Each structure stands twice: as C-alpha cells, then as structure tokens.
PDB file of N, CA, C and O in Angstrom:
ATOM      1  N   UNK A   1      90.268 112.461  51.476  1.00  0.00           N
ATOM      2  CA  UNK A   1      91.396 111.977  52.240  1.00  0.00           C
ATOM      3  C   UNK A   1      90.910 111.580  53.637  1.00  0.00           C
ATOM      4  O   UNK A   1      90.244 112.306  54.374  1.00  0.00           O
ATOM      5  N   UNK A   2      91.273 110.495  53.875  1.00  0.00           N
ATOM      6  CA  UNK A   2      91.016 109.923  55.004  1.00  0.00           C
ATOM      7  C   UNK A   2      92.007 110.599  56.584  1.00  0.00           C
ATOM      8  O   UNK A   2      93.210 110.557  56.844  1.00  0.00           O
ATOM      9  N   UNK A   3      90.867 111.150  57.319  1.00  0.00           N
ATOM     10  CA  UNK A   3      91.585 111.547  58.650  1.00  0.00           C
ATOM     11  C   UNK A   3      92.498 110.726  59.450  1.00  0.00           C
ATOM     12  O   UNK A   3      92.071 109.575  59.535  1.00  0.00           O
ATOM     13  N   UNK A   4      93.646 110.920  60.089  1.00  0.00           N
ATOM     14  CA  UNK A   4      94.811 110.342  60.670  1.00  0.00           C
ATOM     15  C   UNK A   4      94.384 110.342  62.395  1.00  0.00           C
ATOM     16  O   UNK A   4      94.266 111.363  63.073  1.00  0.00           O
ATOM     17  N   UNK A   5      94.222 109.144  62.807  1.00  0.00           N
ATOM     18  CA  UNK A   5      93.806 109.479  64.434  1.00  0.00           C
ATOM     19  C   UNK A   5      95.119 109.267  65.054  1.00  0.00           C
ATOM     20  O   UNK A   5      96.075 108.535  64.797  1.00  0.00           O
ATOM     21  N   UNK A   6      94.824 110.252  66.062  1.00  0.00           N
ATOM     22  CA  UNK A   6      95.838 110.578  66.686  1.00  0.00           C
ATOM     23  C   UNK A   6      95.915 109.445  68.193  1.00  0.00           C
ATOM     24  O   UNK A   6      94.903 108.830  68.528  1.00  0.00           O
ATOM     25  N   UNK A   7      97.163 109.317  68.932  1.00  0.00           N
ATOM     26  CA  UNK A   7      96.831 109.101  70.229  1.00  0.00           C
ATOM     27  C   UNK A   7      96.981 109.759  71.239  1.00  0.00           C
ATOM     28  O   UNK A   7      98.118 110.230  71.268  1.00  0.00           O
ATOM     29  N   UNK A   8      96.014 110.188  72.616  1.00  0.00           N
ATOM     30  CA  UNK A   8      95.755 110.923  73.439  1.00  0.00           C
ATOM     31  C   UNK A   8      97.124 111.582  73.882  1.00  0.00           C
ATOM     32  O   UNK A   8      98.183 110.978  74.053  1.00  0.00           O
ATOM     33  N   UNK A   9      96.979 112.453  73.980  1.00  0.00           N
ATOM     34  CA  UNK A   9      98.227 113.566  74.508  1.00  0.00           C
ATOM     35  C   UNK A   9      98.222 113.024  76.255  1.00  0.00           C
ATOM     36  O   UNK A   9      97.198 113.118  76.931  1.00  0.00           O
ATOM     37  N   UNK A  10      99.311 112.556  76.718  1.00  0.00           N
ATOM     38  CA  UNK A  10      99.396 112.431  78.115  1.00  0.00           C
ATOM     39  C   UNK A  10      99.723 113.730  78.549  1.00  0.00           C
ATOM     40  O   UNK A  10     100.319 114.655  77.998  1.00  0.00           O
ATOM     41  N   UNK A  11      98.990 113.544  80.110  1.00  0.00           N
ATOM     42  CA  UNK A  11      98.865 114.779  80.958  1.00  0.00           C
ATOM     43  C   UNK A  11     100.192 115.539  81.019  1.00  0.00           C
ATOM     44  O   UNK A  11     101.212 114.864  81.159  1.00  0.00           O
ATOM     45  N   UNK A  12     100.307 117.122  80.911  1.00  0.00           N
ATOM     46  CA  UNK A  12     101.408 117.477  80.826  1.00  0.00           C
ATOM     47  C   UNK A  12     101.901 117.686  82.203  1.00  0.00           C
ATOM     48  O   UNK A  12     101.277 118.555  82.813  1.00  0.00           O
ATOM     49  N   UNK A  13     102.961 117.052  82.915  1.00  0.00           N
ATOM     50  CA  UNK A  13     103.336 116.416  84.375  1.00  0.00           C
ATOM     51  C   UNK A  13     104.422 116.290  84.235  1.00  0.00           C
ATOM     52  O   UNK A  13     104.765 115.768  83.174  1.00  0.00           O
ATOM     53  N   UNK A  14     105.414 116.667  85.143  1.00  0.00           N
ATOM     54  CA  UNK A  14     106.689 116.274  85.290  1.00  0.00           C
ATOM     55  C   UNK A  14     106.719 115.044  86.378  1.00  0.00           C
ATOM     56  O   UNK A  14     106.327 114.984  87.544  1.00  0.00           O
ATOM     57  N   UNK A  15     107.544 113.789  85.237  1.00  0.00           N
ATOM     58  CA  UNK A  15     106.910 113.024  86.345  1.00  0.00           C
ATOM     59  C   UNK A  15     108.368 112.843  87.835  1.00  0.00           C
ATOM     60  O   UNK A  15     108.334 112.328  88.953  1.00  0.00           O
ATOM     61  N   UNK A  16     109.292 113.453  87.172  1.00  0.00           N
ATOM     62  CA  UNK A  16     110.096 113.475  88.853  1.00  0.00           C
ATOM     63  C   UNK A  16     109.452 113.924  89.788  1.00  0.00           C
ATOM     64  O   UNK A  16     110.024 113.962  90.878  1.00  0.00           O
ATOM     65  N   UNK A  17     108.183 114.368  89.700  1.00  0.00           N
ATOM     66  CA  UNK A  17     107.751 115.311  90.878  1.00  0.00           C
ATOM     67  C   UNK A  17     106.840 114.347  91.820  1.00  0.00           C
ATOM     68  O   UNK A  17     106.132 114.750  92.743  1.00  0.00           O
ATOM     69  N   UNK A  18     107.035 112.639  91.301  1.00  0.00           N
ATOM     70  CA  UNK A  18     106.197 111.937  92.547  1.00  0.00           C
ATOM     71  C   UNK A  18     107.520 110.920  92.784  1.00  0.00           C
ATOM     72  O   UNK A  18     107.146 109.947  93.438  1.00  0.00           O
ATOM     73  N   UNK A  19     108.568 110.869  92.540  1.00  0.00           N
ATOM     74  CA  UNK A  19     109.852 110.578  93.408  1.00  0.00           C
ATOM     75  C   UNK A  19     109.520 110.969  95.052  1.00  0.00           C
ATOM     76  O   UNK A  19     109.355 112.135  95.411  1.00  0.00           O
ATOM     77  N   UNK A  20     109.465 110.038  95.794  1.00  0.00           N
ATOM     78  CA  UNK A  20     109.536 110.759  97.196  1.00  0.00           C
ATOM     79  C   UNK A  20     108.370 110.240  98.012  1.00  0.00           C
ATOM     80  O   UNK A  20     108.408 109.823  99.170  1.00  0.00           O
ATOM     81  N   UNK A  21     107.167 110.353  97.078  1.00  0.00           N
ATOM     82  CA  UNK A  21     106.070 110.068  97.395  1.00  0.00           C
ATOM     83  C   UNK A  21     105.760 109.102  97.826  1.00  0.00           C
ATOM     84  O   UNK A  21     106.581 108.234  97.530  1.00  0.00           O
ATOM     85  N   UNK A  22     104.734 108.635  98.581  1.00  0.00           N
ATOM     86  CA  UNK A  22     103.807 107.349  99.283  1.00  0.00           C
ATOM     87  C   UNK A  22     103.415 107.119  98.047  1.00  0.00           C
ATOM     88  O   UNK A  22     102.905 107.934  97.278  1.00  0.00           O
ATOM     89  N   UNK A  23     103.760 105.507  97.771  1.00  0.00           N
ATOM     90  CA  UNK A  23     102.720 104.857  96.891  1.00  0.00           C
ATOM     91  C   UNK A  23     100.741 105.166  96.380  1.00  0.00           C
ATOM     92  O   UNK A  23     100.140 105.199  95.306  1.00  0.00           O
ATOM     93  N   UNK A  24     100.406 105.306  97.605  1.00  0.00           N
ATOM     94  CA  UNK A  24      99.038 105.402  97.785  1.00  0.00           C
ATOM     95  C   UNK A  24      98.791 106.975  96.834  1.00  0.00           C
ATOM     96  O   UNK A  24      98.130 107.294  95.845  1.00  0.00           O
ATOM     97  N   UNK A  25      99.757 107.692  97.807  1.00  0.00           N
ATOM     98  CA  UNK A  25      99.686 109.660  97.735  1.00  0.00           C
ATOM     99  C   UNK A  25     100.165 109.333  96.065  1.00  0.00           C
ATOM    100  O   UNK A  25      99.211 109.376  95.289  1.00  0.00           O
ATOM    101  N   UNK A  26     101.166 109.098  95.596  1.00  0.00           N
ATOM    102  CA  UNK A  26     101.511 109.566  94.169  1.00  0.00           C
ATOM    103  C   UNK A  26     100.271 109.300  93.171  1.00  0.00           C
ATOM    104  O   UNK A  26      99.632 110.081  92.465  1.00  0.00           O
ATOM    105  N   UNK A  27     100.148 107.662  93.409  1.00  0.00           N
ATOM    106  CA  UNK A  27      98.855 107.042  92.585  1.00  0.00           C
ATOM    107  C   UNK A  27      97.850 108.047  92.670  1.00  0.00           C
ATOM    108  O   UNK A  27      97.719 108.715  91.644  1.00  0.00           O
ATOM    109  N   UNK A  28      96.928 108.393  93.859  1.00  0.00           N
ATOM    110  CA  UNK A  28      95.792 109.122  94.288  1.00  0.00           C
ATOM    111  C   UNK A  28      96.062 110.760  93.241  1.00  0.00           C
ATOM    112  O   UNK A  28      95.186 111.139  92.464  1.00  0.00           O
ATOM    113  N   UNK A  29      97.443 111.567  93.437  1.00  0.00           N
ATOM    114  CA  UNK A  29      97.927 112.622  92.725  1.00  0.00           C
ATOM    115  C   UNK A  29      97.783 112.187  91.045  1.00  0.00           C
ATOM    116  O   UNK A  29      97.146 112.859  90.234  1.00  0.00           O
ATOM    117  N   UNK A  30      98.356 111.199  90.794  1.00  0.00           N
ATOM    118  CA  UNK A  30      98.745 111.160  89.584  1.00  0.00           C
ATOM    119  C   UNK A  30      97.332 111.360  88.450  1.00  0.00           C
ATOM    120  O   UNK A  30      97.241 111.856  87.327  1.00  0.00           O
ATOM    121  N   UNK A  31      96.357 110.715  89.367  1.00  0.00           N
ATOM    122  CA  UNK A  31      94.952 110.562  88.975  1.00  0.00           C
ATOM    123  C   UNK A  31      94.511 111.582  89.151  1.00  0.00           C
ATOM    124  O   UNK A  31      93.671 111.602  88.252  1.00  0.00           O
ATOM    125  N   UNK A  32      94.403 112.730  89.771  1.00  0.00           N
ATOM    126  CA  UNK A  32      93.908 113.618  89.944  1.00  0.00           C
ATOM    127  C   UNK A  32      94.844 114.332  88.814  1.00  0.00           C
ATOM    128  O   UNK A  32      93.869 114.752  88.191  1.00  0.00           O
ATOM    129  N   UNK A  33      95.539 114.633  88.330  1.00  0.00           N
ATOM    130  CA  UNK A  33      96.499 115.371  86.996  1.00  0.00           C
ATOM    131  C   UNK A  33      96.005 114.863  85.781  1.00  0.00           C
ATOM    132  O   UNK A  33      96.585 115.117  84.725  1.00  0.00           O
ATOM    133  N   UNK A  34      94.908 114.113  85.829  1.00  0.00           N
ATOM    134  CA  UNK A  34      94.608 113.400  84.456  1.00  0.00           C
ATOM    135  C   UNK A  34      95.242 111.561  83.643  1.00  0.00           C
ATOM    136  O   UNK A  34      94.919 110.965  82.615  1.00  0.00           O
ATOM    137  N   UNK A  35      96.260 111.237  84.815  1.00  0.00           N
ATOM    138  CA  UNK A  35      96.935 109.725  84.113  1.00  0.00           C
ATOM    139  C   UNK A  35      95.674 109.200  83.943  1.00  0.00           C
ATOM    140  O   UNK A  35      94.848 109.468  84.816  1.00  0.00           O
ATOM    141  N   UNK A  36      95.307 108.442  82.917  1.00  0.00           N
ATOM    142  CA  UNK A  36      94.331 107.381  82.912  1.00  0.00           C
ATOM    143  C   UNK A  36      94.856 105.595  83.900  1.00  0.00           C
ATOM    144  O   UNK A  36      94.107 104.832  84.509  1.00  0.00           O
ATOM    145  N   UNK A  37      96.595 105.475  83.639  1.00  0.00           N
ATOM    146  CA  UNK A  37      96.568 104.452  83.640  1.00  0.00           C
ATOM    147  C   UNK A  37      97.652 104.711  85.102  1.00  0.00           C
ATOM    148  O   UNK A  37      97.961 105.894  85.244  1.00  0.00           O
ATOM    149  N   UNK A  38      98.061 104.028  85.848  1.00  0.00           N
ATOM    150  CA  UNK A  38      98.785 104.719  86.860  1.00  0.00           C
ATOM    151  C   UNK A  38      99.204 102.853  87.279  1.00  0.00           C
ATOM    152  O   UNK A  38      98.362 102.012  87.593  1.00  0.00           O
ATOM    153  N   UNK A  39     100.727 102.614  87.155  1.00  0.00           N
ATOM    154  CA  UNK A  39     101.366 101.329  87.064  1.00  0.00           C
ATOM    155  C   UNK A  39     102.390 101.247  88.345  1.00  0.00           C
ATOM    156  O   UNK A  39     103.491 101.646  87.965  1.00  0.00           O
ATOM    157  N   UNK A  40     102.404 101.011  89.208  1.00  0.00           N
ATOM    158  CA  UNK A  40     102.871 100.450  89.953  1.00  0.00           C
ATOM    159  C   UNK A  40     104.154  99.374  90.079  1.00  0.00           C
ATOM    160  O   UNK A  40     103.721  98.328  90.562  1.00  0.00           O
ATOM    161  N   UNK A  41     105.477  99.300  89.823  1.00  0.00           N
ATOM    162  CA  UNK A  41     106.230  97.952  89.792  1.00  0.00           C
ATOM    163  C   UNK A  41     107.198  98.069  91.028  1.00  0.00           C
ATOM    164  O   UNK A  41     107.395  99.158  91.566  1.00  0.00           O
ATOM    165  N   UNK A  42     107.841  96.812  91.490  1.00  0.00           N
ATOM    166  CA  UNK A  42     109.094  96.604  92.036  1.00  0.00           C
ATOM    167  C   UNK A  42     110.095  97.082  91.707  1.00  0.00           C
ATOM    168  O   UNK A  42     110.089  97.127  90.477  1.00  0.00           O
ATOM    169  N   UNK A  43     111.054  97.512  92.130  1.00  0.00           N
ATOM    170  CA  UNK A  43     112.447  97.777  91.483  1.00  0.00           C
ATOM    171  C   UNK A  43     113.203  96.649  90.627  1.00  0.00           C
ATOM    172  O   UNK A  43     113.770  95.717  91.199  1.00  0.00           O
ATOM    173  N   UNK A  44     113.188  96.747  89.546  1.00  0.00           N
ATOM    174  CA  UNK A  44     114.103  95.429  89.126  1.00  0.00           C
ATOM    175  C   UNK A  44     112.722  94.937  88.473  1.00  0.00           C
ATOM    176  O   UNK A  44     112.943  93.799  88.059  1.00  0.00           O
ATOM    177  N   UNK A  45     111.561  95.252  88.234  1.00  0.00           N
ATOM    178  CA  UNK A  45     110.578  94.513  87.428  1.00  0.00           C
ATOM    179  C   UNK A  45     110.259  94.743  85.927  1.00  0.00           C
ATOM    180  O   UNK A  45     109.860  95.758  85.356  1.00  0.00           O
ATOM    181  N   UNK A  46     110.645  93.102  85.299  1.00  0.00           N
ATOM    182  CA  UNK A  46     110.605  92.918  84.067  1.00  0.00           C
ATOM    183  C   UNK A  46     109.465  93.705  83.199  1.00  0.00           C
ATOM    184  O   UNK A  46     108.510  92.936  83.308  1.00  0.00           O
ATOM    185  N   UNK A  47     109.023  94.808  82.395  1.00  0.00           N
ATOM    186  CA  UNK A  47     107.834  94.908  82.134  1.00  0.00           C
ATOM    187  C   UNK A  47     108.578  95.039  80.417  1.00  0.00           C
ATOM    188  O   UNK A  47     109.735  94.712  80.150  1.00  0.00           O
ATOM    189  N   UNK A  48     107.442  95.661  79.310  1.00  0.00           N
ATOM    190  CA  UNK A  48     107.312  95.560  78.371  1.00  0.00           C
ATOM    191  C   UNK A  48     107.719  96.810  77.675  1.00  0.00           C
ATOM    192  O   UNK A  48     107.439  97.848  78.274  1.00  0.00           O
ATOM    193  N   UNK A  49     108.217  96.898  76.731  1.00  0.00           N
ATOM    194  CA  UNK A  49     108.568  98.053  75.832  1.00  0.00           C
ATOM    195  C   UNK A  49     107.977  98.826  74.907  1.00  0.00           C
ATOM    196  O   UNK A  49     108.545  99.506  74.052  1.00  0.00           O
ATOM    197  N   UNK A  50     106.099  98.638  75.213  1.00  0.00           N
ATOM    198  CA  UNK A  50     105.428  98.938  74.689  1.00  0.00           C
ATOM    199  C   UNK A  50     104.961 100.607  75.300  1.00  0.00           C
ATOM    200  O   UNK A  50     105.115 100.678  76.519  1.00  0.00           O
ATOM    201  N   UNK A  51     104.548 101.626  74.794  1.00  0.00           N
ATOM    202  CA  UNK A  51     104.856 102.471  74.786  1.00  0.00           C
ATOM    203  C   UNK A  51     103.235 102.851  75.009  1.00  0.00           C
ATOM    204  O   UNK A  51     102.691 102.960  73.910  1.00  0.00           O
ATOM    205  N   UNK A  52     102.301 103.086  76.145  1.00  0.00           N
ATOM    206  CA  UNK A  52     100.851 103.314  76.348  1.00  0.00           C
ATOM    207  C   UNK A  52     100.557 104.560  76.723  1.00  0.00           C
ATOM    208  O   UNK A  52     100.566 104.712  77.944  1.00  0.00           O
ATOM    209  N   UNK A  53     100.281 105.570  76.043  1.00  0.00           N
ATOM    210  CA  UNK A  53      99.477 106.402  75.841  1.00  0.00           C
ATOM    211  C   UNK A  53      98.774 107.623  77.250  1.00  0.00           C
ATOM    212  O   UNK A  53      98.055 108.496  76.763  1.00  0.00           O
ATOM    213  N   UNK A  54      98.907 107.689  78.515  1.00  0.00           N
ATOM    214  CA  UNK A  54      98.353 108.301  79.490  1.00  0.00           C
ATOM    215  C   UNK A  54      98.415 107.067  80.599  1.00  0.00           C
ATOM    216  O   UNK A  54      97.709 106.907  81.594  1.00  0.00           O
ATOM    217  N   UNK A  55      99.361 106.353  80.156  1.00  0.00           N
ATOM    218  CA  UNK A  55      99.727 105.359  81.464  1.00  0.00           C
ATOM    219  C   UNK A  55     101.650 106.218  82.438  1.00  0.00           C
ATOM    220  O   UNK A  55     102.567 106.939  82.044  1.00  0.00           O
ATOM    221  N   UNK A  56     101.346 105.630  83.538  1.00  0.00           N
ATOM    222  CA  UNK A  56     102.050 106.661  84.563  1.00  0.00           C
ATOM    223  C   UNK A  56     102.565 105.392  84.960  1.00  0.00           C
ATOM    224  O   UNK A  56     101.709 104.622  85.395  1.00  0.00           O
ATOM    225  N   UNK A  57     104.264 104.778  84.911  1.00  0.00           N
ATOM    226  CA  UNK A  57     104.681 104.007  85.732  1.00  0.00           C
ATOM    227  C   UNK A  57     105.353 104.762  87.038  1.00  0.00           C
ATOM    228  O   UNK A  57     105.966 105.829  87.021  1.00  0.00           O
ATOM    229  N   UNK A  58     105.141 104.121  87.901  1.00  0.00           N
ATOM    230  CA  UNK A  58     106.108 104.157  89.256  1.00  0.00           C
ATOM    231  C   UNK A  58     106.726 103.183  89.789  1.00  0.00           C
ATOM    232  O   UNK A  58     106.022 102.248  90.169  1.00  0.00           O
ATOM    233  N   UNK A  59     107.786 103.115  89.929  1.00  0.00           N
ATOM    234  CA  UNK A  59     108.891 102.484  90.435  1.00  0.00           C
ATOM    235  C   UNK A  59     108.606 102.168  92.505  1.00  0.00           C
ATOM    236  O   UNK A  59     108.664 103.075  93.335  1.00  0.00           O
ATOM    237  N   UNK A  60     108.457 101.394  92.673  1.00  0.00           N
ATOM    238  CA  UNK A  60     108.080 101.828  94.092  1.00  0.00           C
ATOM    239  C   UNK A  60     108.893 100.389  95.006  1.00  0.00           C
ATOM    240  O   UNK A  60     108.943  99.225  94.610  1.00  0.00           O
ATOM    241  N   UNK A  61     109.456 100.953  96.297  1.00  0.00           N
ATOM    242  CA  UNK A  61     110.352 100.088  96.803  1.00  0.00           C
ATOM    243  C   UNK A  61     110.055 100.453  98.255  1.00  0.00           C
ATOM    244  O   UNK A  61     109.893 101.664  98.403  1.00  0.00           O
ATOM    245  N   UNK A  62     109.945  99.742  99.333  1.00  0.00           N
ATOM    246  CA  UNK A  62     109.362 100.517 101.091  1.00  0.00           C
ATOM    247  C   UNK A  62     108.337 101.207 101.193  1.00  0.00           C
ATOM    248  O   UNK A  62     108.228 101.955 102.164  1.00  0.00           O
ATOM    249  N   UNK A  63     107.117 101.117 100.020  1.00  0.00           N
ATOM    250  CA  UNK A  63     106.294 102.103  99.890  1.00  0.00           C
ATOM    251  C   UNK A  63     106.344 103.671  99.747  1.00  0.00           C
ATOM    252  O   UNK A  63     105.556 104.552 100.088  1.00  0.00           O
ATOM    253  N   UNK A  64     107.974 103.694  98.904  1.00  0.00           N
ATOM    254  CA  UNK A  64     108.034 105.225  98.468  1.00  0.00           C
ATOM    255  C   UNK A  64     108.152 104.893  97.246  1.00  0.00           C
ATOM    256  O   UNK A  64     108.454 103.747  96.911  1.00  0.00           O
ATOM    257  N   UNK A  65     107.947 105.780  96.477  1.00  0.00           N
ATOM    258  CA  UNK A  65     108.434 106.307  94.714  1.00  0.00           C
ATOM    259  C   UNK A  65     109.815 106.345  94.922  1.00  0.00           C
ATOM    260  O   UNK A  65     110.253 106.905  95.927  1.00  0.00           O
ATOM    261  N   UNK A  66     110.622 105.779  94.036  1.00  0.00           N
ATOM    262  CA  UNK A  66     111.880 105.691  93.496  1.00  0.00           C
ATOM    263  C   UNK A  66     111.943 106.300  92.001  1.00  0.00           C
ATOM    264  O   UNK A  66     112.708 107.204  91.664  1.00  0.00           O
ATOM    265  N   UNK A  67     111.151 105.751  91.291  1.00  0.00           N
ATOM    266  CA  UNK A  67     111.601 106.008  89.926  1.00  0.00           C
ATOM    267  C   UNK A  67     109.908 106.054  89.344  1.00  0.00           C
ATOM    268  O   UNK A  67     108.959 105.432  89.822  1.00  0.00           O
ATOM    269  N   UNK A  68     109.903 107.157  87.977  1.00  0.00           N
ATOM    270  CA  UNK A  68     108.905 107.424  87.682  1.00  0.00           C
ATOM    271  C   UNK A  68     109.192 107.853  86.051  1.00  0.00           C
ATOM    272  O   UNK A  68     110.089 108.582  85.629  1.00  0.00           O
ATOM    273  N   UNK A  69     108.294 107.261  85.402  1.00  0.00           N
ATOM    274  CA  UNK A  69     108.240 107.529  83.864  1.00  0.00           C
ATOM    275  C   UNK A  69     106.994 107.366  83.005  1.00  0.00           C
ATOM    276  O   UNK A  69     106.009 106.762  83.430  1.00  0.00           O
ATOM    277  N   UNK A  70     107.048 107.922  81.767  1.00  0.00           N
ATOM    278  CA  UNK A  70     106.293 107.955  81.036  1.00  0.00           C
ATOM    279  C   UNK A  70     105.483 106.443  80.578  1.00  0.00           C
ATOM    280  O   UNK A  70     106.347 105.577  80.438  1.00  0.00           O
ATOM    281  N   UNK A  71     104.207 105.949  80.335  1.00  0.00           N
ATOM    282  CA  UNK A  71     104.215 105.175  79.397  1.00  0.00           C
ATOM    283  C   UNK A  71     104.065 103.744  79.802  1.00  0.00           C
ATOM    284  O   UNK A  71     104.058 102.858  78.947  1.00  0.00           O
TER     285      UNK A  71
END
C-alpha cells in the first residue's frame, strides 16, 4: 500500500495575537513562530481561495495589523 503524504502542519499560533501589531514587528514574529509564508494585503484586497499550507496572511492598513488568518 502506497503511503498518503500529508501537508505540513502550520505553526500552532493564534493568529489574533498579531492584530495590533507593526507590519514589520508581526511579519519579523510570525517568522520567528515557524510561518514559512507570511502575506501581507490591503484591506479590501482581492486574493485567492486557495488554501496554502504554513502561509500567514495579514490584513494591514496605516502600518498596523487589522485582520489576520490562516492560509
């Protein structure tokens, strides 16, 4: 029987906890917790519904964190 690969377990992180944060400071944190991928958007930015693995979006508006999610 052929083995089933799995995909990487993202870092276990609550991600409300970089709400608040400096752009620079959350990114720099988030990386240090293990995100591989650490995403950056505008408020209101169109992105994709694809679902990536140890990627970290942040929502960022005045150079604070607004909104933060998985993926």
């Amino acid at each position: 029987m052929a083995s089933m690969s799995r995909s990487p377990e993202p870092p276990r992180d609550a991600p409300e906890s970089y709400v608040g944060l400096d752009a620079d400071g959350a990114g720099r944190l988030a990386r240090t917790r293990g995100w591989r991928v650490v995403r950056t958007l505008p408020p209101g930015a169109i992105v994709t519904m694809e679902y990536v693995a140890g990627r970290l979006n942040l929502e960022v508006e005045d150079d604070t964190v607004t909104r933060c999610w998985i993926g």
